[in-house]
Coordinates of C-alpha atoms and ligand atoms in Angstrom, one line a residue:
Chain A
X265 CA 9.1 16.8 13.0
X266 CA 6.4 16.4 15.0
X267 CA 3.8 16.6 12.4
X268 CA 5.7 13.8 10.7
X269 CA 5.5 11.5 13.9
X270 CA 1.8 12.1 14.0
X271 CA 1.4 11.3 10.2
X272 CA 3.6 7.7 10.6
X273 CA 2.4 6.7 13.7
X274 CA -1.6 7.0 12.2
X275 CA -0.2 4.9 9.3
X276 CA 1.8 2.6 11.1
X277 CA -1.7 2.2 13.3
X278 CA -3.4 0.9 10.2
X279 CA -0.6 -1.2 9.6
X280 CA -0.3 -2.6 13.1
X281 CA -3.8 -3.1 13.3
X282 CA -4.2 -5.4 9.9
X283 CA -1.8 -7.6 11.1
X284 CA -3.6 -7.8 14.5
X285 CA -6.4 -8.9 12.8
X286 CA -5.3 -11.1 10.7
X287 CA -5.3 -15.0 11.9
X288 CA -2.6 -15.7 9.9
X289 CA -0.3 -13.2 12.2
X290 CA -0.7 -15.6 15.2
X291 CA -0.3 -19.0 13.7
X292 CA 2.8 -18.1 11.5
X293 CA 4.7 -15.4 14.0
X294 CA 3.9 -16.4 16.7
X295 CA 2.4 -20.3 16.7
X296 CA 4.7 -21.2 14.2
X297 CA 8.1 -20.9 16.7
X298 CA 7.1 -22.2 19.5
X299 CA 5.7 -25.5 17.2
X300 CA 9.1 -25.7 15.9
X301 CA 10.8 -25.1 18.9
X302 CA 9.0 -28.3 20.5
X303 CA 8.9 -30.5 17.2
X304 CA 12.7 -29.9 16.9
X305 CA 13.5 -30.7 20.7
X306 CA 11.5 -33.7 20.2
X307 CA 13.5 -34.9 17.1
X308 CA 16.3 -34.5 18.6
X309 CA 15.8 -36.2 21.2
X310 CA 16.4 -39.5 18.8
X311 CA 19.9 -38.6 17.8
X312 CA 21.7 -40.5 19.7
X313 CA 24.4 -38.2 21.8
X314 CA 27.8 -40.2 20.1
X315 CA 26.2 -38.1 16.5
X316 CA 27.5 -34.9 18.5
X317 CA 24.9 -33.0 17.2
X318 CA 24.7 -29.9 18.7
X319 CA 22.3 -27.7 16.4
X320 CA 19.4 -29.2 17.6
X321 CA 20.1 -28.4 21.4
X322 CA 18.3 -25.5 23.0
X323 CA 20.6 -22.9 23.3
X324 CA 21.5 -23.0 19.2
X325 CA 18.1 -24.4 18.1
X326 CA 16.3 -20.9 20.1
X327 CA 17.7 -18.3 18.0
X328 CA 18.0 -20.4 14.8
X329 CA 14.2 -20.6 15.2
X330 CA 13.6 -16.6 15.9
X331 CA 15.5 -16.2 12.5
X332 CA 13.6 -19.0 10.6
X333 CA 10.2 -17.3 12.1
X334 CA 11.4 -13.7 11.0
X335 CA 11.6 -14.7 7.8
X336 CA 7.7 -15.5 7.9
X337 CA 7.3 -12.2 8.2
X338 CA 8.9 -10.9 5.2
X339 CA 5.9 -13.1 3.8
X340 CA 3.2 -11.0 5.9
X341 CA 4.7 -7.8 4.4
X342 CA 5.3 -8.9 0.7
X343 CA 1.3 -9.9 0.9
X344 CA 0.3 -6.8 2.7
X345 CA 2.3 -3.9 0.6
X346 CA 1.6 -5.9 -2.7
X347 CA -2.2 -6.1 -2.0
X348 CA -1.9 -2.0 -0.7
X349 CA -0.7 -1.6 -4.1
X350 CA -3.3 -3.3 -6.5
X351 CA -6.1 -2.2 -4.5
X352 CA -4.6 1.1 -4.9
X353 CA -4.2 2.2 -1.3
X354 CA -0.4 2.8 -2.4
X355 CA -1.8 5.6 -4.6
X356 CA -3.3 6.9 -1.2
X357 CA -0.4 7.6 0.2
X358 CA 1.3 8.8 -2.8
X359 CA -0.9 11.9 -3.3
X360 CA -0.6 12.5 0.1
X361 CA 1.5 14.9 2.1
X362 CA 3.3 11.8 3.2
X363 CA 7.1 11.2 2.1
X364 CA 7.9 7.9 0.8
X365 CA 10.5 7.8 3.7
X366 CA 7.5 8.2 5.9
X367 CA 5.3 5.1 4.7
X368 CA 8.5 2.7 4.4
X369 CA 9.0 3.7 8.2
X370 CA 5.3 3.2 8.9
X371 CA 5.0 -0.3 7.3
X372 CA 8.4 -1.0 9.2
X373 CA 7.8 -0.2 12.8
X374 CA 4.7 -2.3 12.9
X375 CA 5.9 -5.4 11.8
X376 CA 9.2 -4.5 13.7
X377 CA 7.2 -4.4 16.7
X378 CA 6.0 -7.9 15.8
X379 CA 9.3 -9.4 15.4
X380 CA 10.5 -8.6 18.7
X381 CA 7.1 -10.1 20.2
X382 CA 7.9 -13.2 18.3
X383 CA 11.2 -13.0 19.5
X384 CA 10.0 -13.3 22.9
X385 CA 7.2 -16.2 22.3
X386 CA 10.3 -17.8 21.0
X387 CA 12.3 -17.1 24.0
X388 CA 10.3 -17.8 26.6
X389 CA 9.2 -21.2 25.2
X390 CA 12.8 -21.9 24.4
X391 CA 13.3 -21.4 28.4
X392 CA 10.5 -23.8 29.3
X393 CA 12.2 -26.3 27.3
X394 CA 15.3 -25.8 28.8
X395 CA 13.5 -26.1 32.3
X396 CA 12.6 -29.3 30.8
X397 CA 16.0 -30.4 29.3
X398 CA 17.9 -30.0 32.6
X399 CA 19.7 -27.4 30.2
X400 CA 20.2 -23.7 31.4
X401 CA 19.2 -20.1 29.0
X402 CA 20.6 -16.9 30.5
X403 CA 17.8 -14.6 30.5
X404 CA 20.2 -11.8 29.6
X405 CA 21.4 -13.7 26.7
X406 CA 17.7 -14.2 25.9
X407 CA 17.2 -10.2 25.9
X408 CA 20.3 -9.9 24.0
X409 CA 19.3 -12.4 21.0
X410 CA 16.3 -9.8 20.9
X411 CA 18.5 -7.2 20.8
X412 CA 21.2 -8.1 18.4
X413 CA 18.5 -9.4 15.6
X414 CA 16.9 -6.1 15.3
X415 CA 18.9 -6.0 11.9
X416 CA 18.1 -9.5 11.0
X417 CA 14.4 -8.4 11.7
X418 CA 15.0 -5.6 9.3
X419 CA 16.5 -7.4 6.3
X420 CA 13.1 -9.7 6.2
X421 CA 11.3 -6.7 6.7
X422 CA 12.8 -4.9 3.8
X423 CA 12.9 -8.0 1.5
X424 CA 8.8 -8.0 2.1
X425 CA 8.2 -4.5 1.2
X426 CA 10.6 -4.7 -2.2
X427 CA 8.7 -8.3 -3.3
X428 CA 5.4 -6.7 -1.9
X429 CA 6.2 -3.4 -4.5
X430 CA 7.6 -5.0 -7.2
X431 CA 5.4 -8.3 -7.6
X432 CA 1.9 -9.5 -7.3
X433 CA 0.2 -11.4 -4.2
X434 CA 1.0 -14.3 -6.2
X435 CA 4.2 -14.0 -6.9
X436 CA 5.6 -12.4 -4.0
X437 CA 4.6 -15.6 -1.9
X438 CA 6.6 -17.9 -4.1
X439 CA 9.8 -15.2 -4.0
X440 CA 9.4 -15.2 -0.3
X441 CA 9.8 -18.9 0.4
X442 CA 12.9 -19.1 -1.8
X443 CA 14.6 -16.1 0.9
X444 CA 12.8 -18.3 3.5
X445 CA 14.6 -21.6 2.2
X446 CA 17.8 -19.7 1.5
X447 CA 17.5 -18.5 4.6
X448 CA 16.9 -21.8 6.6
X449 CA 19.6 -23.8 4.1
X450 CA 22.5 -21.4 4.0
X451 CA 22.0 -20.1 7.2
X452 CA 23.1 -22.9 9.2
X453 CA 20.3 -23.4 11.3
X454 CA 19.7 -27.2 11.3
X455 CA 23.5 -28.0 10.2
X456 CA 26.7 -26.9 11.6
X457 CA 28.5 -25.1 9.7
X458 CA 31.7 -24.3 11.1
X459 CA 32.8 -27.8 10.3
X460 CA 31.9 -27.6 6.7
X461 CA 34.3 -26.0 4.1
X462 CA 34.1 -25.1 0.1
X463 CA 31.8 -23.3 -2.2
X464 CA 28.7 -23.4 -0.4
X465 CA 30.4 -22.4 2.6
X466 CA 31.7 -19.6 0.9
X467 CA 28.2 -18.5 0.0
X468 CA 27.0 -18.8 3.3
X469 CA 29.3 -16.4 4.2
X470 CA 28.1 -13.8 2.1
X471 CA 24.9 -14.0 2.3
X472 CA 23.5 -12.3 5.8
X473 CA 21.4 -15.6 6.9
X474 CA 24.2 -17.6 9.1
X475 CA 25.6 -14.2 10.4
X476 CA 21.8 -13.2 11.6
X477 CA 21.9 -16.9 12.8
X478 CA 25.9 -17.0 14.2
X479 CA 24.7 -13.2 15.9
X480 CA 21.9 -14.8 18.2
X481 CA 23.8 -18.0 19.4
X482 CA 26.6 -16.1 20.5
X483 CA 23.8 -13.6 22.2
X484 CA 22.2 -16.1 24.2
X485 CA 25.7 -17.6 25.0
X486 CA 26.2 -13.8 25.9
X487 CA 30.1 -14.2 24.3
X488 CA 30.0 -11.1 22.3
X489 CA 33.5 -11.4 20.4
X490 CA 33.9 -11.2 17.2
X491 CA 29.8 -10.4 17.5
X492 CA 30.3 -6.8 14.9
X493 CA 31.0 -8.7 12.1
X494 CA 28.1 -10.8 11.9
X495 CA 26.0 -7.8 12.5
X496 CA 28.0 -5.2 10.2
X497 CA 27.2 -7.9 7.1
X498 CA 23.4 -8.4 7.9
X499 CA 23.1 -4.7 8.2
X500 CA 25.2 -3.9 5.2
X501 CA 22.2 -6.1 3.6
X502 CA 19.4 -4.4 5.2
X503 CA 20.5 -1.2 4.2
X504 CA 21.2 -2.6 0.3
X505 CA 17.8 -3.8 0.5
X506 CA 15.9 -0.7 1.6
X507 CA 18.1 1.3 -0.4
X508 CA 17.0 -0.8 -3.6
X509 CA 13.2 -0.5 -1.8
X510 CA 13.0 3.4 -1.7
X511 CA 13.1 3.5 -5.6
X512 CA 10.7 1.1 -6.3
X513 CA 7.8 2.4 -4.4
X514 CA 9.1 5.4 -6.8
X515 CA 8.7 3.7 -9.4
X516 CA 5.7 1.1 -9.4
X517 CA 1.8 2.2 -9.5
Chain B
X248 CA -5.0 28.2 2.5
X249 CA -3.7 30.2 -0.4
X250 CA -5.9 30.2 -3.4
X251 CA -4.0 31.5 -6.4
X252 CA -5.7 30.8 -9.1
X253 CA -9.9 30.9 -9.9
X254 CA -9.1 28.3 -12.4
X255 CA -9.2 25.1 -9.8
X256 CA -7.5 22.9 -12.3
X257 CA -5.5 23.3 -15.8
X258 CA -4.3 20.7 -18.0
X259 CA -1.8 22.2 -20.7
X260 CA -0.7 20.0 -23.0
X261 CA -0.1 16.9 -21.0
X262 CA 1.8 14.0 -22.8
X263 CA 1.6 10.5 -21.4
X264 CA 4.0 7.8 -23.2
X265 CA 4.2 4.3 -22.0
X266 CA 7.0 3.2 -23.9
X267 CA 6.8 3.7 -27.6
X268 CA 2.5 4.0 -26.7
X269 CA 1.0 7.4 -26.1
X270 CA -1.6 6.8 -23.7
X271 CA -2.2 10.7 -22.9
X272 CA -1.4 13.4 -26.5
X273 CA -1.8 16.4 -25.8
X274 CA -4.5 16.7 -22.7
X275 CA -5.4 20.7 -22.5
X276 CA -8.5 21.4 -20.4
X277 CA -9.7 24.2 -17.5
X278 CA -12.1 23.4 -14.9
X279 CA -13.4 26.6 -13.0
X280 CA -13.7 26.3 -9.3
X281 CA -17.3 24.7 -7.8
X282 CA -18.1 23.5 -10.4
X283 CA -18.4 19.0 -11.6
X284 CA -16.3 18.2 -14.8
X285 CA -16.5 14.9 -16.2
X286 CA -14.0 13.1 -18.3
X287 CA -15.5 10.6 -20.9
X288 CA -14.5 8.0 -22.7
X289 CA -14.1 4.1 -23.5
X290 CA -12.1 1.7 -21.5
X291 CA -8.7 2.8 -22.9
X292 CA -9.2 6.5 -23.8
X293 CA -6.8 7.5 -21.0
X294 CA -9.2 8.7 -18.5
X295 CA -7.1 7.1 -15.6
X296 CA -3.9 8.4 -16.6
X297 CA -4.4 11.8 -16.6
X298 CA -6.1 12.2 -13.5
X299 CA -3.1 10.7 -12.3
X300 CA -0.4 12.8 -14.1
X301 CA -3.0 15.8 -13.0
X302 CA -2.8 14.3 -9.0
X303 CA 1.2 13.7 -9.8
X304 CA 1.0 10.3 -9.3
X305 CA 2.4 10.1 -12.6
X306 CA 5.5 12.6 -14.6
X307 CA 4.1 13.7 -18.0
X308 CA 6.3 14.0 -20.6
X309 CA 4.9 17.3 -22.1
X310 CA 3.1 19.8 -21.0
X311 CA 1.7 20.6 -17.7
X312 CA -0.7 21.2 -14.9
X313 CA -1.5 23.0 -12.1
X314 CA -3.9 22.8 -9.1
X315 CA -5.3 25.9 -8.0
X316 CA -2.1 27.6 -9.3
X317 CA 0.1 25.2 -7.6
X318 CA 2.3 22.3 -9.7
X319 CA 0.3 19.3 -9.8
X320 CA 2.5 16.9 -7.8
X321 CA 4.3 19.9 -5.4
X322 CA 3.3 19.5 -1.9
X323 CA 1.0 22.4 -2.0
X324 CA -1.1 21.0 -4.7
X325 CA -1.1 17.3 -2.6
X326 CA -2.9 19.4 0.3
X327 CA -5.3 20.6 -1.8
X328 CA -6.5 17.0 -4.0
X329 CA -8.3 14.2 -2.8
X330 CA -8.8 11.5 -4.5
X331 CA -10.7 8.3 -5.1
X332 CA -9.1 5.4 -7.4
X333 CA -10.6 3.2 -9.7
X334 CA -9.6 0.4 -7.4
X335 CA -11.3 -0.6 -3.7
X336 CA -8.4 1.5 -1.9
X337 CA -9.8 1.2 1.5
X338 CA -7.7 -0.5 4.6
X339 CA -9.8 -3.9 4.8
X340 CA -9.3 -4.5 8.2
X341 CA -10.2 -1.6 9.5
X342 CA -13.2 -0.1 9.7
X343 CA -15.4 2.4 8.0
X344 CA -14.6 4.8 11.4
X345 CA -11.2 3.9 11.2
X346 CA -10.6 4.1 7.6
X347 CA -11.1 7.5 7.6
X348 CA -9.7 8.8 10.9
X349 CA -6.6 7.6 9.1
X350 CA -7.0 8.9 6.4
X351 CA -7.8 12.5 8.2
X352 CA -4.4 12.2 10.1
X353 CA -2.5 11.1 7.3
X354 CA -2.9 14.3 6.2
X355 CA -2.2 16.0 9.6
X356 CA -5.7 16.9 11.1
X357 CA -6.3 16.5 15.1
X358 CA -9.9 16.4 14.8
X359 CA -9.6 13.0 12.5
X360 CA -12.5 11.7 15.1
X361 CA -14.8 14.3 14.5
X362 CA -13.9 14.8 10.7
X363 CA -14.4 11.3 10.6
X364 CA -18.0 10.9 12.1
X365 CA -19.6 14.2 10.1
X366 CA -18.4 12.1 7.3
X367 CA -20.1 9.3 8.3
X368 CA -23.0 11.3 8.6
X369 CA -22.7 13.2 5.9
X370 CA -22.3 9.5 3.6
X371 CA -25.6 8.1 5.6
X372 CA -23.1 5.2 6.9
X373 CA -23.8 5.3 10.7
X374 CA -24.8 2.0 10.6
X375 CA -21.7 0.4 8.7
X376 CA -19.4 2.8 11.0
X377 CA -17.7 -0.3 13.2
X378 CA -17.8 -2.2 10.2
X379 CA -14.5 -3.8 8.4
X380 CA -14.3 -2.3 5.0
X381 CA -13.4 -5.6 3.2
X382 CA -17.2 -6.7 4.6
X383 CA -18.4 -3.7 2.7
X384 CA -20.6 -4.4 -0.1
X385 CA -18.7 -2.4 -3.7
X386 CA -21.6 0.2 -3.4
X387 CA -20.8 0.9 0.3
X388 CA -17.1 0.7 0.0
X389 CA -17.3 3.1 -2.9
X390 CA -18.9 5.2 -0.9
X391 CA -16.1 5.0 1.8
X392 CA -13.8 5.6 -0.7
X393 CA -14.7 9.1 -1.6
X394 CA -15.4 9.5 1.6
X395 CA -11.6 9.1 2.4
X396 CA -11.2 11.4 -0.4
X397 CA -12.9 13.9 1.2
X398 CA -12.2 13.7 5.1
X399 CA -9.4 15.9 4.5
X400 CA -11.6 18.4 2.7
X401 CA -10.1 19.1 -0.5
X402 CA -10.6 21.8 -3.0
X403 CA -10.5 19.4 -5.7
X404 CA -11.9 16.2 -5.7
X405 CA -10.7 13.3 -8.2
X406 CA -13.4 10.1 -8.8
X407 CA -11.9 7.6 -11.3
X408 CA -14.8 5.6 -12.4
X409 CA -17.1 6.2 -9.4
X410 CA -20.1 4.3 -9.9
X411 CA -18.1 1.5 -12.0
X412 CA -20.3 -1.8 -10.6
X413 CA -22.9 -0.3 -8.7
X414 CA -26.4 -1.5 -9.1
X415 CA -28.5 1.5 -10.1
X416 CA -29.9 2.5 -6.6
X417 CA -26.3 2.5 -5.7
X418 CA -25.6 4.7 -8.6
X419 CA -28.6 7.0 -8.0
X420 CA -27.9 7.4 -4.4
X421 CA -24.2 8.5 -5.6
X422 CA -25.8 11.1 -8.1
X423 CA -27.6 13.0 -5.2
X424 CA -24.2 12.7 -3.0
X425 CA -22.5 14.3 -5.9
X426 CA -24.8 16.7 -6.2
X427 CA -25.0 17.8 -2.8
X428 CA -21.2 17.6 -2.8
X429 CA -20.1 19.8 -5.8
X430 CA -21.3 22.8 -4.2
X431 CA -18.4 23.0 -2.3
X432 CA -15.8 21.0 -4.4
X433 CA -14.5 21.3 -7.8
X434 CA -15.3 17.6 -8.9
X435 CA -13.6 15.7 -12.0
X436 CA -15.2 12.5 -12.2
X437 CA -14.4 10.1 -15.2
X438 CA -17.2 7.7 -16.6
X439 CA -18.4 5.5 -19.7
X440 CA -22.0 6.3 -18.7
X441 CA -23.0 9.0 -20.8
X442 CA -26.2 10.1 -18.9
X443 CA -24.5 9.9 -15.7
X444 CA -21.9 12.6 -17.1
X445 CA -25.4 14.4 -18.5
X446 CA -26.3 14.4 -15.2
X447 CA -24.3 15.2 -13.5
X448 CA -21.8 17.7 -15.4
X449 CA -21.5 21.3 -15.6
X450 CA -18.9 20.3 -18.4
X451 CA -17.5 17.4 -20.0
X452 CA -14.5 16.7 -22.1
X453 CA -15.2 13.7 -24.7
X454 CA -11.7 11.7 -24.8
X455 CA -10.8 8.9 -27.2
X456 CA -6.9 7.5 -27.9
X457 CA -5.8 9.7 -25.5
X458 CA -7.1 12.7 -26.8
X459 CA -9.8 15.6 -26.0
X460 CA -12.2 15.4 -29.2
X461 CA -14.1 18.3 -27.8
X462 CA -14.9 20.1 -24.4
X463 CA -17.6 22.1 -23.0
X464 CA -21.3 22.7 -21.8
X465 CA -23.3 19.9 -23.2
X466 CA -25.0 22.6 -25.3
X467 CA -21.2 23.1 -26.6
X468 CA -20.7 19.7 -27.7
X469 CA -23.9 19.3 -29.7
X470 CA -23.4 22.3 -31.2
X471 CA -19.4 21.1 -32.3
X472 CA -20.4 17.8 -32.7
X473 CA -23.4 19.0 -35.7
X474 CA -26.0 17.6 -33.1
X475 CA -29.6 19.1 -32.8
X476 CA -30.9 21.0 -30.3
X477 CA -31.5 18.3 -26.9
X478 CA -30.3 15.6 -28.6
X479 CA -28.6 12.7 -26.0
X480 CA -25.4 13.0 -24.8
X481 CA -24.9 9.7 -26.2
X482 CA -25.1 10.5 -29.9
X483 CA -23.1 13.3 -29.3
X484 CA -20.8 11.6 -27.8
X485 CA -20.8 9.2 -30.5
X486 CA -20.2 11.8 -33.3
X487 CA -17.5 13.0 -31.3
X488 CA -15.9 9.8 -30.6
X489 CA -16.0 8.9 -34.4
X490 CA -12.4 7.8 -36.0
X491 CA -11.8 7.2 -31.9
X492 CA -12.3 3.6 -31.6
X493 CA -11.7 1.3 -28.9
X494 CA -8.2 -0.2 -29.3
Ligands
ADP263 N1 1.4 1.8 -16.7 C1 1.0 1.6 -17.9 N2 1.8 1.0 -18.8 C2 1.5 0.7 -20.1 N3 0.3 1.1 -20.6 C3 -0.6 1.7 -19.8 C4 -0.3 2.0 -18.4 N4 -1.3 2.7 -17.9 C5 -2.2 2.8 -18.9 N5 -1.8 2.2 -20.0 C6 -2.5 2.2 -21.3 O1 -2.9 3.5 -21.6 C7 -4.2 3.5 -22.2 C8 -5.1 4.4 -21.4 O2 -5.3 3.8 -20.1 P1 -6.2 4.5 -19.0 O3 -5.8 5.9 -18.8 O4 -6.2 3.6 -17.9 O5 -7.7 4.5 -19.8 P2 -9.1 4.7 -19.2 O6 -9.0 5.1 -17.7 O7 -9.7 5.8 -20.0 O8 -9.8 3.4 -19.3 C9 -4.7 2.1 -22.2 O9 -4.5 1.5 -23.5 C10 -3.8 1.4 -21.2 O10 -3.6 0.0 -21.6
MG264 MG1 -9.7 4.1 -16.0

């Protein structure tokens, strides 16, 4: 056990550390949300108040922006597990003594890590707006968004590794910003949802995005009923995904 | 570590199919311990897939083979391999240090450090140590790249193409590394450079369409293959190769 520890955590260094030193890391996890967070503000601050849009105010636009930014990094890992594998550093770890359990959790805990730091760019620039708004963020809530989208965090992750085993660095982008426009569309982060009905709706509701979204707003709003379903369908997803993820690092040279 | 067999590596009738194409018929080959085998053949013989059905990176669907007496693809036989791919396969942001103290504890060593720097040494990299592998030039990186194959000092030591795009210094400089390093590692290197396989092998097999045409000493092969007496490897090969083509 803790030979196996040892073994991850020196892969999940080399993981950790190419996403350190990659540029892209700090513009798109953590540059990109805080960006949004102050563009979107900013918009909104044109709709008049009789439009009784709410999405855009700080305390639902904070955690729709920590998902939105999660799902970049589904992108970081589908580029850095499909470039492992045509380089052939997948085949490194094959022949070695490590498990494929083992490398899935060492890519994982990395970018895990990195989701939770984004989370927290995203949360503490969401509270200087606020200050600015003359609204109020809980700082509880604000842990407790981090907190409750560890799933959420998850899914992406696992959606990067299966596009990043099972297509090329130049397919894998394109996959990823379908997830990331599914994501952002049916997720009900710029719209409200809960006064929409029909087919779409529907979808919404069975796809993980608005219940990674719906988890996070009630978080930060610290009202946890009702909270386990959202979370039981994004981590029914998560586990799907991985499950379909184990196989294909099986499977694909 | 065990050592069961003096035979470090046995390939036993290894079948390769992808789809309705056999890319490996019938692969049967020893390579005695210490000593440098080379696998030769044109782009396409299927070269690359058996040295990864023989490191179990791939199932074959006949036959079999063992590592030092172990299953190639058990556990056992994974401590005993290293390996360096066709491809780059080096971490690109890390270093040439770093590569390979990762590599080291991948495999479960607590020296990585020191493994690491008498490989450094050992490669004459010192001064490329703190340097990111992706600023490597492919001679350099190459180099790194068996070096991670070796950090965790295997018994048997795979090179897929070693010296593919290497100017010739690079190449040469390679040959003496190999030489120095096949006194304590069975080596199975594959190559289409013929005098690199006559200079380097103890014994070669000659492969086309996925088969061994002939295997042995070069004295062997130009004696199978109706060659005189010191003629090149090349014609040899050639004669052996015959009815092979490239596909
Ligand atoms: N995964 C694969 N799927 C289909 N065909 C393959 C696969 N791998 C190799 N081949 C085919 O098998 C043959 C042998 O390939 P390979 O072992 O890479 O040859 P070599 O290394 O000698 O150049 C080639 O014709 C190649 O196209
Ligand atoms: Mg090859």
């Amino acid at each position: 056990m803790k030979e196996r520890m040892y073994r991850i955590s020196a892969f999940a260094e080399r993981v950790m550390l190419e996403l350190l030193r990659d540029p892209l890391s700090y513009v798109f996890a953590l540059g990109f949300p805080l960006v949004m967070l102050i563009v979107m503000t900013l918009l909104s601050e044109s709709i008049p108040p009789e439009a009784e849009m709410t999405v855009f105010r700080i305390d639902n636009l904070a955690p729709a922006v920590y998902v939105f930014g999660l799902s970049f990094l589904m992108l970081f890992t589908a580029l850095l597990v499909s470039k492992d594998r045509t380089e052939a550093f997948l085949v490194r770890l094959y022949i070695s003594p490590m498990s494929r359990a083992d490398f899935l959790l060492g890519y994982t805990i990395p970018v895990l890590i990195l989701a939770v730091l984004q989370g927290s760019v995203t949360m503490a620039t969401a509270f200087g707006i606020a200050a600015f708004t003359g609204d109020s963020l809980n700082p509880a809530g604000m842990a407790a968004v981090l907190a409750v989208s560890v799933p959420a965090a998850l899914l992406f992750i696992g959606f990067g590794l299966l596009f990043g085993v099972l297509f090329s660095d130049k397919t894998a982008p394109p996959l990823s910003s379908v997830v990331i426009s599914l994501s952002s569309f049916l997720g009900g982060m710029w719209m409200d949802l809960s006064h929409m009905s029909g087919v779409l709706v529907m979808l919404c509701d069975l796809l993980p995005f608005r219940h990674a979204v719906d988890a996070g707003r009630m978080a930060l709003a610290m009202s946890f009923d009702g909270i386990g379903m959202h979370l039981a369908v994004v981590s029914a997803w998560t586990a799907a995904v991985y499950l379909l993820a184990i196989p294909a690092f099986r499977k694909k040279l | 570590m065990s050592e069961k067999s003096e035979i470090a590596i046995r390939a036993d009738g290894l079948v390769k199919r992808f789809g309705a194409f056999t890319a490996v018929d019938g692969v049967s080959f020893d390579v005695e311990r210490g000593t440098l085998f080379s696998l030769l053949g044109v782009n396409g013989a299927g070269k690359t897939t058996t040295i990864r059905l023989l490191t179990g990176l791939l199932r074959p669907d006949g036959g079999h083979a063992e590592i030092c007496g172990y299953p190639a693809g058990s556990t056992d036989a994974a401590r005993l391999i290293g390996l360096s791919p066709q491809e780059t396969s080096t971490a690109g942001n890390l270093t040439v240090r770093e590569n390979l103290i990762m590599t080291a504890k991948i495999y479960g060593f607590h020296d990585a450090a020191a493994r690491a720097d008498n490989i450094i040494g050992r490669l004459g990299m010192g001064e490329f140590a703190g340097r990111k592998s992706k600023h490597l030039s492919g001679g350099l990186r190459r180099r790194l790249s068996i070096g991670m194959g070796i950090v965790t000092e295997p018994k048997v030591l795979f090179l897929d193409e070693p010296t593919l795009g290497l100017d010739v210094i690079a190449r040469r400089e390679l040959w003496t590394f190999l030489e120095e390093l096949k006194k304590s590692v069975t080596v199975v290197l594959t190559t289409h450079y013929m005098e690199e396989a006559e200079a380097l092998s103890d014994k070669i097999a000659v492969m086309a369409n996925g088969a061994v045409k002939a295997s042995g000493t070069l004295a062997e092969l130009r004696t199978v293959s109706g060659s005189a007496a010191g003629e090149r490897l090349e014609n040899v090969f050639l004669r052996l190769a015959e009815g092979g083509e490239r596909r």
